[in-house]
Amino acid sequence: DTGVSQDPRHKITKRGQNVTFRCDPISEHNRLYWYRQTLGQGPEFLTYFQNEAQLEKSRLLSDRFSAERPKGSFSTLEIQRTEQGDSAMYLCASSPPDRISTDTQYFGPGTRLTVL
Amino acid sequence: GNSVTQMEGPVTLSEEAFLTINCTYTATGYPSLFWYVQYPGEGLQLLLKATKADDKGSNKGFEATYRKETTSFHLEKGSVQVSDSAVYFCALISVEALNFGKGTSLLVTP
């Protein structure tokens, strides 16, 4: 049984560069979520997809951030022109389509981004 | 908006001590409530959940009861172990997003 996977696990980049992260949800989970977690804080919601449709975006998701889920399976999160304030752990989660457990989200290990 | 507030840590306990981590919520309606745990070097894991008032969630000896009168969902365990050392997050579901507290770090010493 494979859980949510994320790639890369760590990314170090220079300010102004673009970065892209990938998330593979649990098989058959139709909902996918992105969160950001900074040191000493709880995760903060960024965006979510149901199948390939992006249905909700947080105000935290500035114009430099874009997320896609083109075939309703894996998702990518791109940050353009990175800033030092973007340094954080980026978490992906997925949840199943059945009614009973639909509000339970299963998290991946995260991608730690460091912007120098 | 919907939010949770949990007690600040760090909390340090001796093995076999009783644990309580307080969590209170503000919400429209009665959203599902969760406790997630993050062990050192690992991702967030669901510890337990409760979907309606008076529900009790339990797992691995941990318990939490959804109390609408006090808008609380306190996490308890009767006898903690060193392996329980982790960061614990209280959360509620708001539409599709989980709203998390800031987390409470627990250190259990032998």
Short mmCIF file of C-alpha atoms in Angstrom, two decimals:
data_model
loop_
_atom_site.label_atom_id
_atom_site.label_comp_id
_atom_site.label_asym_id
_atom_site.label_seq_id
_atom_site.Cartn_x
_atom_site.Cartn_y
_atom_site.Cartn_z
CA ASP A 1 0.00 0.00 0.00
CA THR A 2 1.66 3.20 -1.14
CA GLY A 3 0.85 6.45 0.54
CA VAL A 4 1.07 9.99 -0.79
CA SER A 5 4.48 10.62 -2.32
CA GLN A 6 6.20 13.92 -3.01
CA ASP A 7 9.23 14.79 -5.04
CA PRO A 8 11.75 16.18 -4.38
CA ARG A 9 12.01 15.85 -0.61
CA HIS A 10 14.38 18.79 -0.39
CA LYS A 11 15.01 21.71 -2.72
CA ILE A 12 17.50 24.51 -2.30
CA THR A 13 17.27 27.37 -4.75
CA LYS A 14 18.41 30.91 -5.18
CA ARG A 15 16.06 33.85 -4.89
CA GLY A 16 14.38 34.59 -8.21
CA GLN A 17 14.51 31.04 -9.54
CA ASN A 18 11.46 28.97 -10.41
CA VAL A 19 10.79 25.65 -8.67
CA THR A 20 8.29 22.87 -9.28
CA PHE A 21 7.15 20.18 -6.88
CA ARG A 22 5.27 17.00 -7.66
CA CYS A 23 2.70 15.10 -5.63
CA ASP A 24 1.35 11.62 -6.33
CA PRO A 25 -1.78 10.93 -4.29
CA ILE A 26 -2.98 7.60 -3.03
CA SER A 27 -4.41 5.62 -5.89
CA GLU A 28 -8.11 6.33 -6.52
CA HIS A 29 -8.18 9.37 -4.23
CA ASN A 30 -9.97 12.01 -6.25
CA ARG A 31 -9.28 14.95 -3.95
CA LEU A 32 -5.83 16.48 -3.63
CA TYR A 33 -4.66 19.31 -1.39
CA TRP A 34 -1.60 21.51 -1.02
CA TYR A 35 -0.53 23.06 2.28
CA ARG A 36 2.43 25.10 3.43
CA GLN A 37 4.05 24.71 6.84
CA THR A 38 6.59 27.11 8.28
CA LEU A 39 8.72 26.42 11.33
CA GLY A 40 6.74 26.30 14.54
CA GLN A 41 3.39 26.65 12.81
CA GLY A 42 0.63 24.35 11.73
CA PRO A 43 0.07 23.68 8.04
CA GLU A 44 -1.83 26.36 6.12
CA PHE A 45 -4.14 25.49 3.26
CA LEU A 46 -3.11 26.62 -0.23
CA THR A 47 -5.39 24.94 -2.75
CA TYR A 48 -7.40 21.85 -3.55
CA PHE A 49 -8.46 19.78 -6.55
CA GLN A 50 -11.33 17.45 -7.14
CA ASN A 51 -10.20 15.29 -10.02
CA GLU A 52 -8.60 17.75 -12.45
CA ALA A 53 -10.62 20.79 -11.36
CA GLN A 54 -9.03 23.31 -9.00
CA LEU A 55 -11.98 24.23 -6.80
CA GLU A 56 -10.53 26.36 -4.06
CA LYS A 57 -7.52 28.63 -3.63
CA SER A 58 -6.33 30.38 -0.49
CA ARG A 59 -5.38 34.04 -0.42
CA LEU A 60 -1.93 32.71 0.50
CA LEU A 61 -1.59 31.50 -3.07
CA SER A 62 -0.11 34.59 -4.72
CA ASP A 63 0.20 35.11 -8.46
CA ARG A 64 3.65 33.53 -8.33
CA PHE A 65 2.14 30.20 -7.32
CA SER A 66 0.36 27.89 -9.72
CA ALA A 67 -0.91 24.38 -9.24
CA GLU A 68 -2.13 21.87 -11.79
CA ARG A 69 -3.59 18.40 -11.87
CA PRO A 70 -3.99 17.82 -15.59
CA LYS A 71 -5.24 14.23 -15.64
CA GLY A 72 -6.75 14.06 -12.20
CA SER A 73 -3.88 11.98 -10.87
CA PHE A 74 -0.57 13.62 -9.89
CA SER A 75 -0.30 17.34 -9.22
CA THR A 76 2.43 19.93 -9.57
CA LEU A 77 2.97 23.12 -7.61
CA GLU A 78 5.16 25.75 -9.25
CA ILE A 79 6.58 28.82 -7.57
CA GLN A 80 7.94 31.48 -9.89
CA ARG A 81 10.54 34.09 -8.91
CA THR A 82 11.05 32.55 -5.49
CA GLU A 83 11.52 34.78 -2.47
CA GLN A 84 13.12 34.00 0.86
CA GLY A 85 9.68 34.09 2.46
CA ASP A 86 8.71 31.08 0.36
CA SER A 87 11.05 28.89 2.42
CA ALA A 88 8.79 26.32 4.03
CA MET A 89 7.66 22.72 3.96
CA TYR A 90 5.13 22.13 1.19
CA LEU A 91 2.73 19.34 2.03
CA CYS A 92 0.42 17.42 -0.22
CA ALA A 93 -2.57 15.43 0.97
CA SER A 94 -5.27 13.35 -0.66
CA SER A 95 -8.64 12.02 0.38
CA PRO A 96 -10.87 9.25 -0.93
CA PRO A 97 -14.15 9.71 -2.76
CA ASP A 98 -16.33 7.63 -0.47
CA ARG A 99 -18.82 9.57 1.66
CA ILE A 100 -17.81 8.17 5.02
CA SER A 101 -14.14 9.07 4.96
CA THR A 102 -14.22 11.95 2.55
CA ASP A 103 -13.09 14.51 5.15
CA THR A 104 -10.01 12.53 6.22
CA GLN A 105 -6.85 13.73 4.49
CA TYR A 106 -3.70 11.63 4.17
CA PHE A 107 -0.46 13.54 4.02
CA GLY A 108 2.76 13.00 2.14
CA PRO A 109 6.23 13.52 3.64
CA GLY A 110 6.51 17.04 2.23
CA THR A 111 9.02 18.97 0.15
CA ARG A 112 11.28 21.26 2.15
CA LEU A 113 12.12 24.39 0.17
CA THR A 114 15.00 26.63 1.13
CA VAL A 115 15.40 29.88 -0.77
CA LEU A 116 18.83 31.46 -0.39
CA GLY B 1 -13.91 32.17 10.37
CA ASN B 2 -13.40 28.64 11.60
CA SER B 3 -10.28 28.14 13.67
CA VAL B 4 -8.68 26.13 16.44
CA THR B 5 -6.54 27.20 19.35
CA GLN B 6 -4.35 24.72 21.14
CA MET B 7 -2.13 25.02 24.17
CA GLU B 8 1.42 26.04 23.53
CA GLY B 9 4.28 23.75 24.32
CA PRO B 10 6.67 22.34 24.76
CA VAL B 11 5.17 19.84 27.16
CA THR B 12 7.63 17.61 28.99
CA LEU B 13 6.39 14.55 30.85
CA SER B 14 7.90 11.52 32.47
CA GLU B 15 7.05 8.12 31.07
CA GLU B 16 3.69 6.79 32.31
CA ALA B 17 2.41 10.27 33.19
CA PHE B 18 -1.07 11.45 32.21
CA LEU B 19 -1.28 13.70 29.16
CA THR B 20 -3.76 16.43 28.30
CA ILE B 21 -3.32 18.78 25.37
CA ASN B 22 -6.05 21.39 25.23
CA CYS B 23 -7.77 22.39 22.01
CA THR B 24 -10.72 24.73 21.58
CA TYR B 25 -12.44 25.63 18.36
CA THR B 26 -14.50 28.39 16.80
CA ALA B 27 -16.78 27.26 14.03
CA THR B 28 -20.00 27.78 12.18
CA GLY B 29 -21.94 24.58 12.62
CA TYR B 30 -20.29 21.37 13.77
CA PRO B 31 -17.36 20.48 11.57
CA SER B 32 -15.36 17.28 11.97
CA LEU B 33 -12.44 17.63 14.39
CA PHE B 34 -9.05 15.94 14.14
CA TRP B 35 -5.81 15.32 15.92
CA TYR B 36 -2.78 14.81 13.72
CA VAL B 37 0.67 13.81 14.94
CA GLN B 38 4.07 14.53 13.43
CA TYR B 39 6.88 12.31 14.66
CA PRO B 40 10.45 13.56 14.25
CA GLY B 41 11.50 13.37 10.62
CA GLU B 42 8.13 12.03 9.46
CA GLY B 43 5.00 13.39 7.79
CA LEU B 44 1.68 14.25 9.38
CA GLN B 45 -0.38 11.25 10.42
CA LEU B 46 -4.02 11.18 11.41
CA LEU B 47 -4.22 10.17 15.06
CA LEU B 48 -7.98 10.33 15.62
CA LYS B 49 -11.11 12.16 14.56
CA ALA B 50 -14.66 12.89 15.66
CA THR B 51 -17.40 13.86 13.25
CA LYS B 52 -20.17 15.09 15.53
CA ALA B 53 -20.90 16.39 19.01
CA ASP B 54 -20.30 13.91 21.86
CA ASP B 55 -18.34 11.60 19.56
CA LYS B 56 -15.16 10.20 21.06
CA GLY B 57 -12.22 9.49 18.81
CA SER B 58 -9.57 7.06 20.00
CA ASN B 59 -6.39 5.46 18.72
CA LYS B 60 -3.17 4.09 20.24
CA GLY B 61 -4.39 4.88 23.75
CA PHE B 62 -5.19 8.50 22.89
CA GLU B 63 -8.72 9.84 23.22
CA ALA B 64 -10.56 13.08 22.48
CA THR B 65 -14.24 13.94 22.89
CA TYR B 66 -16.08 16.46 20.73
CA ARG B 67 -17.73 18.78 23.24
CA LYS B 68 -19.99 21.46 21.78
CA GLU B 69 -20.87 22.97 25.18
CA THR B 70 -17.27 23.95 25.79
CA THR B 71 -16.23 23.99 22.09
CA SER B 72 -13.34 21.74 22.97
CA PHE B 73 -11.56 18.64 21.68
CA HIS B 74 -8.86 17.98 24.26
CA LEU B 75 -6.40 15.15 23.61
CA GLU B 76 -5.73 12.76 26.50
CA LYS B 77 -3.68 9.68 27.19
CA GLY B 78 -3.52 7.85 30.47
CA SER B 79 0.11 6.73 30.34
CA VAL B 80 2.53 8.22 27.84
CA GLN B 81 5.56 6.46 26.43
CA VAL B 82 8.87 7.80 25.15
CA SER B 83 7.69 6.85 21.65
CA ASP B 84 4.82 9.38 21.97
CA SER B 85 7.32 12.24 21.71
CA ALA B 86 6.11 14.25 18.73
CA VAL B 87 4.26 17.39 17.71
CA TYR B 88 0.46 17.17 17.98
CA PHE B 89 -1.87 19.29 15.87
CA CYS B 90 -5.55 19.92 16.47
CA ALA B 91 -7.55 20.68 13.32
CA LEU B 92 -11.04 21.17 11.98
CA ILE B 93 -12.41 20.83 8.48
CA SER B 94 -13.75 24.03 6.94
CA VAL B 95 -15.44 23.32 3.61
CA GLU B 96 -12.53 21.40 2.08
CA ALA B 97 -9.59 22.85 3.96
CA LEU B 98 -8.15 21.64 7.23
CA ASN B 99 -7.52 24.51 9.66
CA PHE B 100 -4.71 23.56 12.00
CA GLY B 101 -3.59 24.87 15.36
CA LYS B 102 0.04 25.83 15.83
CA GLY B 103 0.97 22.47 17.26
CA THR B 104 2.07 21.30 20.68
CA SER B 105 5.44 19.66 21.08
CA LEU B 106 5.51 16.75 23.53
CA LEU B 107 8.69 15.28 24.97
CA VAL B 108 8.44 12.17 27.10
CA THR B 109 11.49 11.30 29.16
CA PRO B 110 12.35 7.84 30.55
#
